[in-house]
Amino acid sequence: MDFIRESRKECYCDIAGRAGDLTLVGNVDNIKVYAGKDVENAQNFLLKTKADTIRRFLTILKPLKKVYGLLDESLHIFYDTEGSAIAFNSDGALFLNLRYFESWHDTQVKGGQPMKAMIAWFFTLSHEIAHNLIGSHSAEHSRFMNEISQTHLLPLFDELQLVRFDHIAREGH
């Protein structure tokens, strides 16, 4: 029988000091928006050029914020031009990368298909919330993430139904 050994090495999700590498560029619908030091003309780029993308990301995050009972001040968006951090947790504040949303889900959301994005970011948030309980990626972290996800699955289904019916109503079916 093969055994899975837990790695104690730090990985892509270990971003010690990452929040300190970000600069606050503004606030959109009570959610703070940050930029990495690698983003030129960050305030204009994010708050003007990427404004529609941020608003679409918020259409995903706001229902999820409700699902998890998160406060506005605990949820942040950040943008960097490179790096592997999809999201991270810093002192209980959750930072979600706009670049990954834009790459993976923005086209679907723009096309009126937000459900896959909501599900994906639901699990990303669950992962990061679990880091409030345990910092390392371990079996214990996985257990907490699973419990958090299971606890919030029914509220997620409720939000997905609202999104589905809203989409149907807009199409006139």
CSV table of C-alpha atoms in Angstrom, one decimal, residues 1-2 6 61 66 74 87 96 128 158:
chain,number,residue,atom,x,y,z
A,1,MET,CA,0.0,0.0,0.0
A,2,ASP,CA,1.3,3.5,-0.9
A,6,GLU,CA,2.6,15.4,3.8
A,61,LEU,CA,-17.7,37.9,-4.5
A,66,LYS,CA,-23.0,36.7,2.2
A,74,SER,CA,-12.1,41.3,5.6
A,87,ALA,CA,-5.5,34.2,-3.1
A,96,LEU,CA,-8.2,37.5,-4.0
A,128,GLU,CA,-8.2,30.7,2.7
A,158,ASP,CA,-29.3,29.3,-2.4
